[in-house]
Tab-separated table of C-alpha atoms in Angstrom:
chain	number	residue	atom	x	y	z
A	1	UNK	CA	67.074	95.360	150.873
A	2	UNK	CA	70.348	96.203	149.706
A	3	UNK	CA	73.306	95.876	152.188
A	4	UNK	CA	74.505	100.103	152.864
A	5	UNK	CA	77.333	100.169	154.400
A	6	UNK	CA	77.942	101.688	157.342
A	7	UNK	CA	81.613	102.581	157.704
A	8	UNK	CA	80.933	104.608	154.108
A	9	UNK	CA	81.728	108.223	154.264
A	10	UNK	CA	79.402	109.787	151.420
A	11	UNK	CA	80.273	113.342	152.669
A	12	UNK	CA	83.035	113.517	150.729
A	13	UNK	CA	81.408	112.566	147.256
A	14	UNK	CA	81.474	115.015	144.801
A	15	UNK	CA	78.059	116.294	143.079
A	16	UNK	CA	75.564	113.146	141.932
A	17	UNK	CA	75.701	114.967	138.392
A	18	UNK	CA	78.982	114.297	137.564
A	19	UNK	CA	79.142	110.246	138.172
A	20	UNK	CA	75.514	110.124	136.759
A	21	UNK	CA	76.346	112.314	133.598
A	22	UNK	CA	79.577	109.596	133.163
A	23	UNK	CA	77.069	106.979	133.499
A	24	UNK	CA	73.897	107.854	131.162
A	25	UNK	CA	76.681	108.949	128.296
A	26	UNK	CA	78.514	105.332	128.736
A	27	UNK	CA	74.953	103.853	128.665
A	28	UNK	CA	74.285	105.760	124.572
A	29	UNK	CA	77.943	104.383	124.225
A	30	UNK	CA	76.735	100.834	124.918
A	31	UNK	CA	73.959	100.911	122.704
A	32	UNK	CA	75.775	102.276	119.942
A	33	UNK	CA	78.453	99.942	120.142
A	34	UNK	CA	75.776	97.051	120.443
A	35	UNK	CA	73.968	98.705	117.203
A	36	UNK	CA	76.743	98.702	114.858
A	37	UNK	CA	78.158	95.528	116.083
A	38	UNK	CA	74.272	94.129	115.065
A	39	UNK	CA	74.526	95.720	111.926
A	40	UNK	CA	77.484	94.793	110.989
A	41	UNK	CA	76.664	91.244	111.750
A	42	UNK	CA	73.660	91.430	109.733
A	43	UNK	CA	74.330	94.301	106.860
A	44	UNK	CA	77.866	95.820	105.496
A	45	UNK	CA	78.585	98.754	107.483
A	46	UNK	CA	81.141	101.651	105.895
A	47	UNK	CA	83.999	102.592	106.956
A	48	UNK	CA	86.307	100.339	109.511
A	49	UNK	CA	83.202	99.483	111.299
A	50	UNK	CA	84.813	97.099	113.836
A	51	UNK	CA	87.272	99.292	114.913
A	52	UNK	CA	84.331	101.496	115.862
A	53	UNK	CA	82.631	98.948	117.396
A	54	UNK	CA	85.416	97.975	119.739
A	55	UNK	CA	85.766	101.992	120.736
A	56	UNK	CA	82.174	102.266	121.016
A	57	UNK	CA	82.035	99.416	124.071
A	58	UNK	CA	85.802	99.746	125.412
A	59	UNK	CA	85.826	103.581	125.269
A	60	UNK	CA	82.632	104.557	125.198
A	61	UNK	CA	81.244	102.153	127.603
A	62	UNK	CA	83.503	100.814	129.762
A	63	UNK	CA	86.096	103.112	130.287
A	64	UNK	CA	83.631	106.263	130.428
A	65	UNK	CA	82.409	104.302	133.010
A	66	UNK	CA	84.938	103.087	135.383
A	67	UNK	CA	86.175	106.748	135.142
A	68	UNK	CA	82.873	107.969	136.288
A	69	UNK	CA	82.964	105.168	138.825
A	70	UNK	CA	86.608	106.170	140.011
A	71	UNK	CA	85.348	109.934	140.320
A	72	UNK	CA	82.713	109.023	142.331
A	73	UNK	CA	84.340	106.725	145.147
A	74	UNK	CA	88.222	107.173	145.612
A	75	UNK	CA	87.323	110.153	147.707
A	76	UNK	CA	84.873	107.891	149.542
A	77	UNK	CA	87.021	105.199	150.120
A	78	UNK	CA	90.054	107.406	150.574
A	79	UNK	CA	88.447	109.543	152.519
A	80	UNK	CA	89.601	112.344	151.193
A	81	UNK	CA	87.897	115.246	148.769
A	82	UNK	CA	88.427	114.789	145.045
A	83	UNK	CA	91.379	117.400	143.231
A	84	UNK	CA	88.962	119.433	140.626
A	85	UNK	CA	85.121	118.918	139.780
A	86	UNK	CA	86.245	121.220	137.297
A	87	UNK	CA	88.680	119.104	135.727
A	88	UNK	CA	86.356	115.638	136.324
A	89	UNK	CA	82.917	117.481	134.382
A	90	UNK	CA	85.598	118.340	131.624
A	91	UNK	CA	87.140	114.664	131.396
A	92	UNK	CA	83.735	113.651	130.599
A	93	UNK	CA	83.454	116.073	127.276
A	94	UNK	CA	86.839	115.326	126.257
A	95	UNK	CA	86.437	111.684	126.290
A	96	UNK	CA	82.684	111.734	124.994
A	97	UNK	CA	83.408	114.667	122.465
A	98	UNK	CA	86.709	112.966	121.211
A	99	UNK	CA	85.207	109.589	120.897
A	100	UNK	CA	81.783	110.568	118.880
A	101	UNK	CA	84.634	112.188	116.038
A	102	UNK	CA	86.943	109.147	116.158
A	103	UNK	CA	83.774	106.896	115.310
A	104	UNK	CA	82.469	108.859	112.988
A	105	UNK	CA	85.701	109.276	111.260
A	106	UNK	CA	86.037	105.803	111.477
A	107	UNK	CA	82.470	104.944	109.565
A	108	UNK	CA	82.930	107.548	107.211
A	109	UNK	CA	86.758	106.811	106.315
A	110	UNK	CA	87.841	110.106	106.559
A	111	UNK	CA	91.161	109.281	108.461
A	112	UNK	CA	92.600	112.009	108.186
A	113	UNK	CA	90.223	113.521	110.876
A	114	UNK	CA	91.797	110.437	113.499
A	115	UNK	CA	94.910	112.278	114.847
A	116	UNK	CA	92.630	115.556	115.696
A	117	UNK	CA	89.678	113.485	117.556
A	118	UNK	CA	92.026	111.276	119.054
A	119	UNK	CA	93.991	113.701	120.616
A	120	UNK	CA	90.747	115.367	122.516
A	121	UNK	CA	90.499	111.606	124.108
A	122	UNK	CA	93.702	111.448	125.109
A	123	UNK	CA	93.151	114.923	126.672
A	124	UNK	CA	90.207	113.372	128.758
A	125	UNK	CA	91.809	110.335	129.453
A	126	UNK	CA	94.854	111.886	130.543
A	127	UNK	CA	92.464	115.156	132.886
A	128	UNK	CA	91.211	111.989	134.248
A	129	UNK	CA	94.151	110.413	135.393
A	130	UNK	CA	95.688	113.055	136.287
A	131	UNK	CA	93.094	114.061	138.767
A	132	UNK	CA	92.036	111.039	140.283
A	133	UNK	CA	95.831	110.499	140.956
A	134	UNK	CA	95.742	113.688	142.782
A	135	UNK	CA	93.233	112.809	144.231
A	136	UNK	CA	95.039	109.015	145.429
A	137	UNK	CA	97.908	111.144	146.299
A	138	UNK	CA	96.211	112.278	149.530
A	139	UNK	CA	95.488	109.268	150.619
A	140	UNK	CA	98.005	107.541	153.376
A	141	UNK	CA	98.737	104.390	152.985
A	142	UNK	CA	97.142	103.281	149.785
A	143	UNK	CA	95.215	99.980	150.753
A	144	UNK	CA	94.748	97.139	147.624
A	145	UNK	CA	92.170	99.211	145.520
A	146	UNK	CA	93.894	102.162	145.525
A	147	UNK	CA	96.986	100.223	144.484
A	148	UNK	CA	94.994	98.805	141.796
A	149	UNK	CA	93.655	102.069	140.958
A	150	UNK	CA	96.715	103.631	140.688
A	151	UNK	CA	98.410	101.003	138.594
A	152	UNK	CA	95.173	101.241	136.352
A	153	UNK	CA	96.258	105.105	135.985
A	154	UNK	CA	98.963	104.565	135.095
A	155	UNK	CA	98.062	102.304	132.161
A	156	UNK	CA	95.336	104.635	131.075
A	157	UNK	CA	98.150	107.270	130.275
A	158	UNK	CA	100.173	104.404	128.566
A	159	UNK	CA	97.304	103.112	126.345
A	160	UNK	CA	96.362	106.532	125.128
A	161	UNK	CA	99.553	107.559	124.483
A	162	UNK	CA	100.175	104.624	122.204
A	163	UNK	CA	96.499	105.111	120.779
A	164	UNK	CA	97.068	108.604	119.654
A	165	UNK	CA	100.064	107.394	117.644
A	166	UNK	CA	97.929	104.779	116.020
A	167	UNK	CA	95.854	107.465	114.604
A	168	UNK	CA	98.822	109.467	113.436
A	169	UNK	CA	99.980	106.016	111.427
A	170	UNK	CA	96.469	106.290	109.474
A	171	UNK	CA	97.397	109.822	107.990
A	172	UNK	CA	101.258	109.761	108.332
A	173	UNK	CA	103.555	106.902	108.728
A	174	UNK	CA	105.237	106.602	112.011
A	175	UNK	CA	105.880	103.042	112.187
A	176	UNK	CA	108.292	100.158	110.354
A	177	UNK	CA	111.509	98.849	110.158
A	178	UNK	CA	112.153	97.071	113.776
A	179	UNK	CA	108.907	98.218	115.290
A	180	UNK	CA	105.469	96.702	113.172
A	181	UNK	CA	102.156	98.747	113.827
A	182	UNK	CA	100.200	95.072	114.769
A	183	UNK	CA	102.912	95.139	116.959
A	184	UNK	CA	102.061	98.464	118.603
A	185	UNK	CA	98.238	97.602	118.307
A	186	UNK	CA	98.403	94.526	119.717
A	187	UNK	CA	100.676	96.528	122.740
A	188	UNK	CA	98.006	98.776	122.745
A	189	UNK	CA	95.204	96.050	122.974
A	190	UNK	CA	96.890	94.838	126.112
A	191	UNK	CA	97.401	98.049	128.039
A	192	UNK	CA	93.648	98.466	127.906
A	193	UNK	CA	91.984	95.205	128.196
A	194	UNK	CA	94.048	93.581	130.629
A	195	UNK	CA	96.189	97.329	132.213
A	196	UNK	CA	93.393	99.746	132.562
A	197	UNK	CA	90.337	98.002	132.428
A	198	UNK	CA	91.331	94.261	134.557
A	199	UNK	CA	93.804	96.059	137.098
A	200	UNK	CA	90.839	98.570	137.810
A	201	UNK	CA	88.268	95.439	138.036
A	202	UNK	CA	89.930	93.762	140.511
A	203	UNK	CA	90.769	96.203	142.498
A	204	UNK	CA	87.251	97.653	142.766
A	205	UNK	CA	85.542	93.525	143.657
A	206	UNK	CA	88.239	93.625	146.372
A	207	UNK	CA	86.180	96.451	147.744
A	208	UNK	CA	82.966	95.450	146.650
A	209	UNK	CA	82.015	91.991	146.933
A	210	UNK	CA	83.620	91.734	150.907
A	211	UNK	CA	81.369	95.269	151.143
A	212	UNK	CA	78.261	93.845	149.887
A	213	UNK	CA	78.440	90.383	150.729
A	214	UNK	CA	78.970	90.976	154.038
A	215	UNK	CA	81.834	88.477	153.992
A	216	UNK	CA	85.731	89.289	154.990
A	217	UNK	CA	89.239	87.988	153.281
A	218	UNK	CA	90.451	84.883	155.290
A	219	UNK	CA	93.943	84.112	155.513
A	220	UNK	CA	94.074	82.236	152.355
A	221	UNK	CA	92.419	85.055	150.536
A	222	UNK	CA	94.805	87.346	151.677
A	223	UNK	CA	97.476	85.318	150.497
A	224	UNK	CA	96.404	85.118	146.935
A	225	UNK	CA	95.498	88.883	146.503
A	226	UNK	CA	99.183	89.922	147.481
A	227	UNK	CA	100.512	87.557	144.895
A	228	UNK	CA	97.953	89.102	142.355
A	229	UNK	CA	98.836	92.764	143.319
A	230	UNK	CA	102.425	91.971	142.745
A	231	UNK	CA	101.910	89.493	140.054
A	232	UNK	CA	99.354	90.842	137.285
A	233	UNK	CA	100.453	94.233	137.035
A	234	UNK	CA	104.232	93.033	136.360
A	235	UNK	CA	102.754	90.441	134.184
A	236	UNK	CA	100.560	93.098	132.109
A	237	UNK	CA	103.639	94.876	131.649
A	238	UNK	CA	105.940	91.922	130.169
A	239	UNK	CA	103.249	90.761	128.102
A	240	UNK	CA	102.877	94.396	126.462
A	241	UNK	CA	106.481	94.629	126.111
A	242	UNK	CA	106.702	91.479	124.567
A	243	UNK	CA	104.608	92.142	122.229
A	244	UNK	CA	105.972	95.708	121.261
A	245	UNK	CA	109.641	94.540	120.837
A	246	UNK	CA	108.232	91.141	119.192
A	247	UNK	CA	109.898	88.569	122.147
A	248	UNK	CA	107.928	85.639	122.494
A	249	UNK	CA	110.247	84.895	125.766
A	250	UNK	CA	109.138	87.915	127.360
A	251	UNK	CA	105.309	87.833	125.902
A	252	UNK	CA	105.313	84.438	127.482
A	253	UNK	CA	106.642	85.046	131.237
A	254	UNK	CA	103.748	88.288	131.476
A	255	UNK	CA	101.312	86.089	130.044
A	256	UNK	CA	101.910	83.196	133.114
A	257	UNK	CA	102.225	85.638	135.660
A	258	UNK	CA	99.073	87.590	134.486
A	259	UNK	CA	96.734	84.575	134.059
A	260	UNK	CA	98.540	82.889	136.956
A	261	UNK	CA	97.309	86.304	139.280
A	262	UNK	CA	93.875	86.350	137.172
A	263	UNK	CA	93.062	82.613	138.729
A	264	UNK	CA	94.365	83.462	142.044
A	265	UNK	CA	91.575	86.535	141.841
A	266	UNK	CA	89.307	84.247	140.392
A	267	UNK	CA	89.709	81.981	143.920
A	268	UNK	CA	89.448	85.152	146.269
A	269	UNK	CA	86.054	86.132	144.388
A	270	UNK	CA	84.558	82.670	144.293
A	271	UNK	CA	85.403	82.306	147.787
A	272	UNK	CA	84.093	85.475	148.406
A	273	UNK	CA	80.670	84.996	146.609
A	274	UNK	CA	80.283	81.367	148.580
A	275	UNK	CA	80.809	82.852	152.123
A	276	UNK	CA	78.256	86.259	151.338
A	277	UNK	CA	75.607	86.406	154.029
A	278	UNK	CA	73.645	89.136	152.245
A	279	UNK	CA	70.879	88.768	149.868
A	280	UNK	CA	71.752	88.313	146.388
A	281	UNK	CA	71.130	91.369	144.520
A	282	UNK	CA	71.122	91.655	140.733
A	283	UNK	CA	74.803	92.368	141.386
A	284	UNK	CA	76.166	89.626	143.487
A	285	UNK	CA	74.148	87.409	140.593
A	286	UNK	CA	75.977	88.690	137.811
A	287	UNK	CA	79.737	88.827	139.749
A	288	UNK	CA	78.206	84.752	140.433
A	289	UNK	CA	78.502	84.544	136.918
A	290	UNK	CA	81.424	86.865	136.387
A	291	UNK	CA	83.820	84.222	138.237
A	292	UNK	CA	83.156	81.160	136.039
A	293	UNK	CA	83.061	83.133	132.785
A	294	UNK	CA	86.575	84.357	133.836
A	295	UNK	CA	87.876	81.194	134.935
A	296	UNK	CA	86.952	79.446	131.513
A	297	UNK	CA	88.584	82.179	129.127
A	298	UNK	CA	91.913	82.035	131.763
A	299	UNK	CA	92.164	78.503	131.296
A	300	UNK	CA	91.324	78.282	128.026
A	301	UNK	CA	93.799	81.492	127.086
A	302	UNK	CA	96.829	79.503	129.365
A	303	UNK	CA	97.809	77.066	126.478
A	304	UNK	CA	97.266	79.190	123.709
A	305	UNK	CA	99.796	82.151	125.047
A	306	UNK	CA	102.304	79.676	126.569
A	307	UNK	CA	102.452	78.237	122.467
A	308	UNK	CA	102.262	81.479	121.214
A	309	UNK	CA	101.612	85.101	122.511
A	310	UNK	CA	102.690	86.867	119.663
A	311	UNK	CA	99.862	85.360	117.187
A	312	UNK	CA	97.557	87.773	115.265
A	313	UNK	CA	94.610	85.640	116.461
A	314	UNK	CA	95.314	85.606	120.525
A	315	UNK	CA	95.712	89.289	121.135
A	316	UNK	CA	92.341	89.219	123.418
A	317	UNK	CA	93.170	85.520	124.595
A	318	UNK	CA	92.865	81.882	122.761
A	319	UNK	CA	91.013	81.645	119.262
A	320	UNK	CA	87.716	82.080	119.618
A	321	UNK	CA	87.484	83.808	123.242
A	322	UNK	CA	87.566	87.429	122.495
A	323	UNK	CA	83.368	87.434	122.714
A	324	UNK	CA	83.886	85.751	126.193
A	325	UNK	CA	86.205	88.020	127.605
A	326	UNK	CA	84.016	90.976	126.353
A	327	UNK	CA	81.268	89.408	128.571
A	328	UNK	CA	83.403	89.229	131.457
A	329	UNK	CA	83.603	93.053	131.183
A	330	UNK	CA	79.999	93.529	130.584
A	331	UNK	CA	78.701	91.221	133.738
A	332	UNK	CA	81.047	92.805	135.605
A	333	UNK	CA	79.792	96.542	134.549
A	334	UNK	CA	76.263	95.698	134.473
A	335	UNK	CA	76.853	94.694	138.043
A	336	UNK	CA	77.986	97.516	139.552
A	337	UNK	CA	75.973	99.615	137.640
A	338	UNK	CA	73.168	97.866	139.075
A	339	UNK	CA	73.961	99.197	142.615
A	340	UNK	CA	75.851	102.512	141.727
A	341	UNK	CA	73.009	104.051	140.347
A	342	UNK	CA	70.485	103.290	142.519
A	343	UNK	CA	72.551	103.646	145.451
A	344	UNK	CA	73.521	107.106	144.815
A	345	UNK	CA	70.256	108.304	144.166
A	346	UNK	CA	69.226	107.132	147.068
A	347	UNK	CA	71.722	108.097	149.282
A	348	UNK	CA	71.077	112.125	147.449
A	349	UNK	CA	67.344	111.873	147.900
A	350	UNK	CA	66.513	109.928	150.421
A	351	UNK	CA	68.937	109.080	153.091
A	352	UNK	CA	68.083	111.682	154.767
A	353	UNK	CA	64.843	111.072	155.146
A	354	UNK	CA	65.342	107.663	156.445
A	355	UNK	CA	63.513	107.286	160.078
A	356	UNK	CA	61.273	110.393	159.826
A	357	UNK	CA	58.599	109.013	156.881
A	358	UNK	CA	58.715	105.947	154.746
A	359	UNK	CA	61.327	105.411	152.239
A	360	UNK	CA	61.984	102.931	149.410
A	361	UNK	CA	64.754	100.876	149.580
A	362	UNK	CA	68.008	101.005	147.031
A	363	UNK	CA	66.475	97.636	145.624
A	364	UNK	CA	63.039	99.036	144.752
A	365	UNK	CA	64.399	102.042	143.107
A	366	UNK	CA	64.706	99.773	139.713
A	367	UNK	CA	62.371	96.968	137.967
A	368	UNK	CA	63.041	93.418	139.310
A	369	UNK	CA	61.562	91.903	136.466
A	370	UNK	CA	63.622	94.364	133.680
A	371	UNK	CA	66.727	93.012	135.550
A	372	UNK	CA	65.523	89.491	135.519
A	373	UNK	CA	64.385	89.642	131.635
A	374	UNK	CA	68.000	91.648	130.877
A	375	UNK	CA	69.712	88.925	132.881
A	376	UNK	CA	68.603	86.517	130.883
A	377	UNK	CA	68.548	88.071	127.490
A	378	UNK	CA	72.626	89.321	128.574
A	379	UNK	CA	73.521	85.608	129.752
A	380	UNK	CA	71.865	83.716	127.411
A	381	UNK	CA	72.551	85.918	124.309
A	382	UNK	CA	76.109	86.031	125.539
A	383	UNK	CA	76.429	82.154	126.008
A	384	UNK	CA	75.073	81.767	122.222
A	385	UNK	CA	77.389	84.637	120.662
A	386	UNK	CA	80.278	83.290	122.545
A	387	UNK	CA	79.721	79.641	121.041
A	388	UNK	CA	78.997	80.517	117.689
A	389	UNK	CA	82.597	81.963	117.630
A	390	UNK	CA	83.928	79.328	119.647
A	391	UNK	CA	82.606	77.204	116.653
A	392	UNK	CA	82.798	79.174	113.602
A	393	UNK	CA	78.629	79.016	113.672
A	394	UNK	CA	78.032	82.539	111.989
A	395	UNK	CA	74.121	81.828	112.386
A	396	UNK	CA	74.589	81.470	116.274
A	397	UNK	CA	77.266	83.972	116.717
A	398	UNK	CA	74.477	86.536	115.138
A	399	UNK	CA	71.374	85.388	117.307
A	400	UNK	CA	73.620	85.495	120.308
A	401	UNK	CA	74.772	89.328	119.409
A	402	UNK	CA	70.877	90.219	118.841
A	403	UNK	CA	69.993	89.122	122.319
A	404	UNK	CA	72.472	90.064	123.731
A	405	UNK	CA	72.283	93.482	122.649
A	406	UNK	CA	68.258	93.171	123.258
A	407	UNK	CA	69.605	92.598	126.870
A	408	UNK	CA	71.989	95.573	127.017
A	409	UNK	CA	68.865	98.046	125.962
A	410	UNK	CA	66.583	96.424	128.979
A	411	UNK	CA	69.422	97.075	131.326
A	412	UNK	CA	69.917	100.344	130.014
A	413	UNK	CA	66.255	101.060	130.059
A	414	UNK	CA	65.689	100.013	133.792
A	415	UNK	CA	69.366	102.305	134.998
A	416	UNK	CA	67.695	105.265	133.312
A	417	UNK	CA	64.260	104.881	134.766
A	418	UNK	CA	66.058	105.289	137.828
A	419	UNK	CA	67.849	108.657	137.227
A	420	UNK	CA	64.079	109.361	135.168
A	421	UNK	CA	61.593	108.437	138.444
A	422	UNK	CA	63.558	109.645	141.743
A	423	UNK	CA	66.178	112.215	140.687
A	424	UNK	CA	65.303	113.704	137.289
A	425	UNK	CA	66.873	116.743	138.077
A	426	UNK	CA	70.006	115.449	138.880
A	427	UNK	CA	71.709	115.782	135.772
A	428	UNK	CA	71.977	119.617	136.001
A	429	UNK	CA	75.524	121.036	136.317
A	430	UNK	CA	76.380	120.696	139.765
A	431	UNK	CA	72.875	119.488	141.161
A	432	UNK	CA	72.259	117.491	143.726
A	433	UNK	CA	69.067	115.187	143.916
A	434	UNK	CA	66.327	116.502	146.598
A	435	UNK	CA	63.429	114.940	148.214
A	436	UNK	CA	60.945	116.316	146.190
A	437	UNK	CA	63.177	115.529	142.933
A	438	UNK	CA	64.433	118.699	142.513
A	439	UNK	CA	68.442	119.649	142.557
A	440	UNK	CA	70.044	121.957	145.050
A	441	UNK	CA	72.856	124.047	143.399
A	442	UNK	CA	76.265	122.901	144.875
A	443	UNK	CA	78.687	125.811	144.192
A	444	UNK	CA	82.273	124.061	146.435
A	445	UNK	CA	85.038	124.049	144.124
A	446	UNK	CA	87.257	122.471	145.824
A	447	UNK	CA	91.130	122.360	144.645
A	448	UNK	CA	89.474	123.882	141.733
C-alpha cells in the first residue's frame, strides 16, 4: 500500500482536471519528443529536428509537468488556496498551444513563424509563474521547497525571456559584437536545465522522499540542504552569467558551487532512500536509481567545467553526458508521476469512501507488471543510449533510444489507464472525479 500522508491537507487542491489535463498533455509531449528523437536517429528528419526534440521533452514534457505538479501541491503544502484556476487552465493552452507551433515551425523551417509561437509560451510560462508566486506569496514562512520553488520561478521567467529573443535572432538579428548568440543559448541552456528544472527537483524530493519514505532529515542532512539552498541557486546564477558575458572565472566559481550543492543533495537523498521504512513503490525505485545516475554525471561534469565551462561541447555537463543527465530528469519524472496520478485519483474518488465499503489501494490503481516491464525497458534502454554516446557507438546509442522510448510509451500507457479505469470523467473543465466515475461540476473561482 502506498504510504498517504496524514498531515496532508487535500482540501485546498484545486480541481483534479487541471493537474491531470497538465499531465496527459506532457505525457503526448513525451512521446513526441521520444518519436522524433527515434526518427531522427534512424531516418533524416526536416527542419532543425533536434532543436524540436529537446523542446518536445524539456518543454513539452518536463516543464508542462512540474508546472502541473506545482499547481497541484503548493496550496497543499502551503496550505493556502491557489491565486486563479482561471489563470492555471490558461497556462496550460499557452504553453501547449505555443509549443505545438514552435515545433512545427521548427520541422518545417518556416522561422519566421518562431517569434509569434514563442511568445504564446512565454505567455504561459510567465501566467504560470506569476500565479503560483501568488500563490507562494501567502504562505508564511516559506520552508525549503517553497524556497526552491520560488527560486525555480524565478528562473522560469529568466529562461523564457532569453528564449523568446532566441527566436527573434532566427528572423531578425539581435545579437553580435560583445554578446555571441551560443553565448545566449548556452545562458539559456543553463537557466532551464539546471535553474528551473534542478532547483524545482530538489526542492520537491526534500518534500517527497522524507514524506514517502517515512524517514526524517538528521542533523547531518540538515546541514547539507542549507548549504545547497544557499549554494546551487547562487551557483546557477554565476555559471549563466559566465557564460553570457563569456568569463571563464565566473563560469567556473557557479559551476563548483552548483555541482558542489548537487553532491551535497545527492548525500541527503541517498541517505534518505537508505533510512525509508516504507515499502518501495515504483517511485522510491526509480529516485534509488535517480541518486547514482546523478552522482556519476556530477562527478564526471566536475573536471570537465573546472578545465573549461565555456566549451561548445559541455553546455549540459562533460562530453558525452548530456543523454545521462536527460535520464536523471526522466527517472525523476517518471517517479513522481507514478504516485501523483494515482494518488489524486484516489484521493477524488475514493477517499471518501474509505471505511464504509472496500476500496483499492493507490498502488493497485496502475499495472505492476507495465511498471516493472517500463522500468526495465527506461533503465536499461537508458544505460545503452547513455554508453553509446559515452563511446561514440552510434549502433548502441540508437538501440538504447528505441528502448528507451519503448519504455516511455509503457509508462505512459499504464498513467493513462489510470485516468481511463477510475476517473474517466475527470478531464472535464472543472470536474472532479466521483465514486461512480462520474465528475461533479466545481464552480469556486477563487481569486479569480
Amino acid at each position: 500500500m502506498a504510504t498517504i500522508p496524514s498531515d496532508v491537507d487535500t482540501t485546498s487542491q484545486p480541481p483534479l482536471a487541471i493537474p491531470l489535463r497538465h499531465f496527459v498533455v506532457a505525457l503526448g509531449f513525451l512521446l513526441a519528443g521520444a518519436a522524433v528523437g527515434v526518427a531522427d536517429a534512424l531516418w533524416t528528419v526536416p527542419g532543425l529536428a533536434r532543436l524540436a526534440h529537446l523542446h518536445l521533452l524539456l518543454v513539452g514534457f518536463v516543464c508542462l509537468t512540474i508546472a502541473g505538479a506545482m499547481t497541484q501541491f503548493v496550496p497543499v503544502w502551503s496550505g493556502t488556496t491557489l491565486h486563479s484556476r482561471r489563470l492555471a487552465r490558461a497556462q496550460l493552452w499557452l504553453v501547449a498551444g505555443g509549443l505545438v507551433g514552435f515545433v512545427a515551425a521548427l520541422l518545417t523551417g518556416r522561422l519566421v513563424a518562431l517569434p509569434l509561437f514563442g511568445g504564446v509560451m512565454l505567455a504561459g510560462f510567465w501566467t504560470f509563474a506569476y500565479n503560483v508566486g501568488r500563490t507562494l506569496a501567502t504562505a508564511r514562512p516559506l520552508d525549503v521547497t517553497e524556497r526552491h520553488f520560488a527560486a525555480a520561478l524565478a528562473f522560469f521567467v529568466a529562461l523564457t525571456a532569453l528564449g523568446l529573443t532566441l527566436a527573434v535572432d532566427f528572423v531578425v538579428p539581435v545579437f553580435g559584437g560583445s554578446v555571441e548568440r551560443s553565448s545566449v543559448v548556452a545562458t539559456h541552456a543553463t537557466l532551464a536545465l539546471f535553474g528551473a528544472v534542478l532547483t524545482t527537483v530538489f526542492g520537491a524530493l526534500y518534500q517527497l522522499v522524507p514524506m514517502f519514505g517515512q524517514t526524517e532529515l538528521d542533523a547531518v542532512d540538515r546541514r547539507l540542504q542549507r548549504a545547497e539552498t544557499v549554494g546551487y541557486p547562487v551557483g546557477v546564477v554565476a555559471l549563466a552569467a559566465g557564460r553570457l558575458l563569456a568569463s571563464a572565472p565566473l563560469a567556473r566559481v557557479g559551476a563548483a558551487l552548483l555541482l558542489g550543492s548537487t553532491l551535497a543533495f545527492v548525500v541527503v537523498l541517498g541517505r534518505r532512500l537508505r533510512d525509508a521504512r516504507a515499502e518501495w513503490t515504483p517511485m522510491l525505485v526509480r529516485y534509488g536509481l535517480l541518486a547514482p545516475a546523478m552522482a556519476l554525471w556530477a562527478l564526471l561534469t566536475l573536471p570537465a567545467w573546472l578545465r573549461a565551462p565555456l566549451a561548445d561541447d559541455a553546455t549540459f555537463g562533460a562530453p558525452g553526458t548530456a543523454h545521462l543527465l536527460g535520464l536523471v530528469f526522466l527517472l525523476v519524472l517518471v517517479g513522481t508521476l507514478y504516485h501523483i496520478v494515482p494518488f489524486l485519483v484516489w484521493v477524488h474518488r475514493y477517499s471518501d469512501r474509505l471505511g464504509f465499503e472496500a476500496v483499492p489501494m493507490i498502488d493497485d490503481l496502475y499495472d505492476d507488471r507495465l511498471a516493472t516491464a517500463d522500468l526495465v525497458l527506461v533503465a536499461g534502454g537508458g544505460t545503452l543510449l547513455v554508453a553509446g554516446e559515452w563511446a561514440d557507438h552510434a549502433l548502441a546509442a540508437t538501440v538504447g533510444g528505441v528502448v528507451l522510448a519503448l519504455g516511455l510509451a509503457v509508462f505512459a500507457a499504464n498513467v493513462a489507464l489510470v485516468v481511463w479505469r477510475h476517473a474517466p470523467g475527470s478531464l472535464r473543465r472543472g470536474g472532479t472525479a466521483t465514486a461512480d466515475g462520474g465528475v461533479d461540476g466545481d464552480t469556486r473561482t477563487d481569486g479569480d
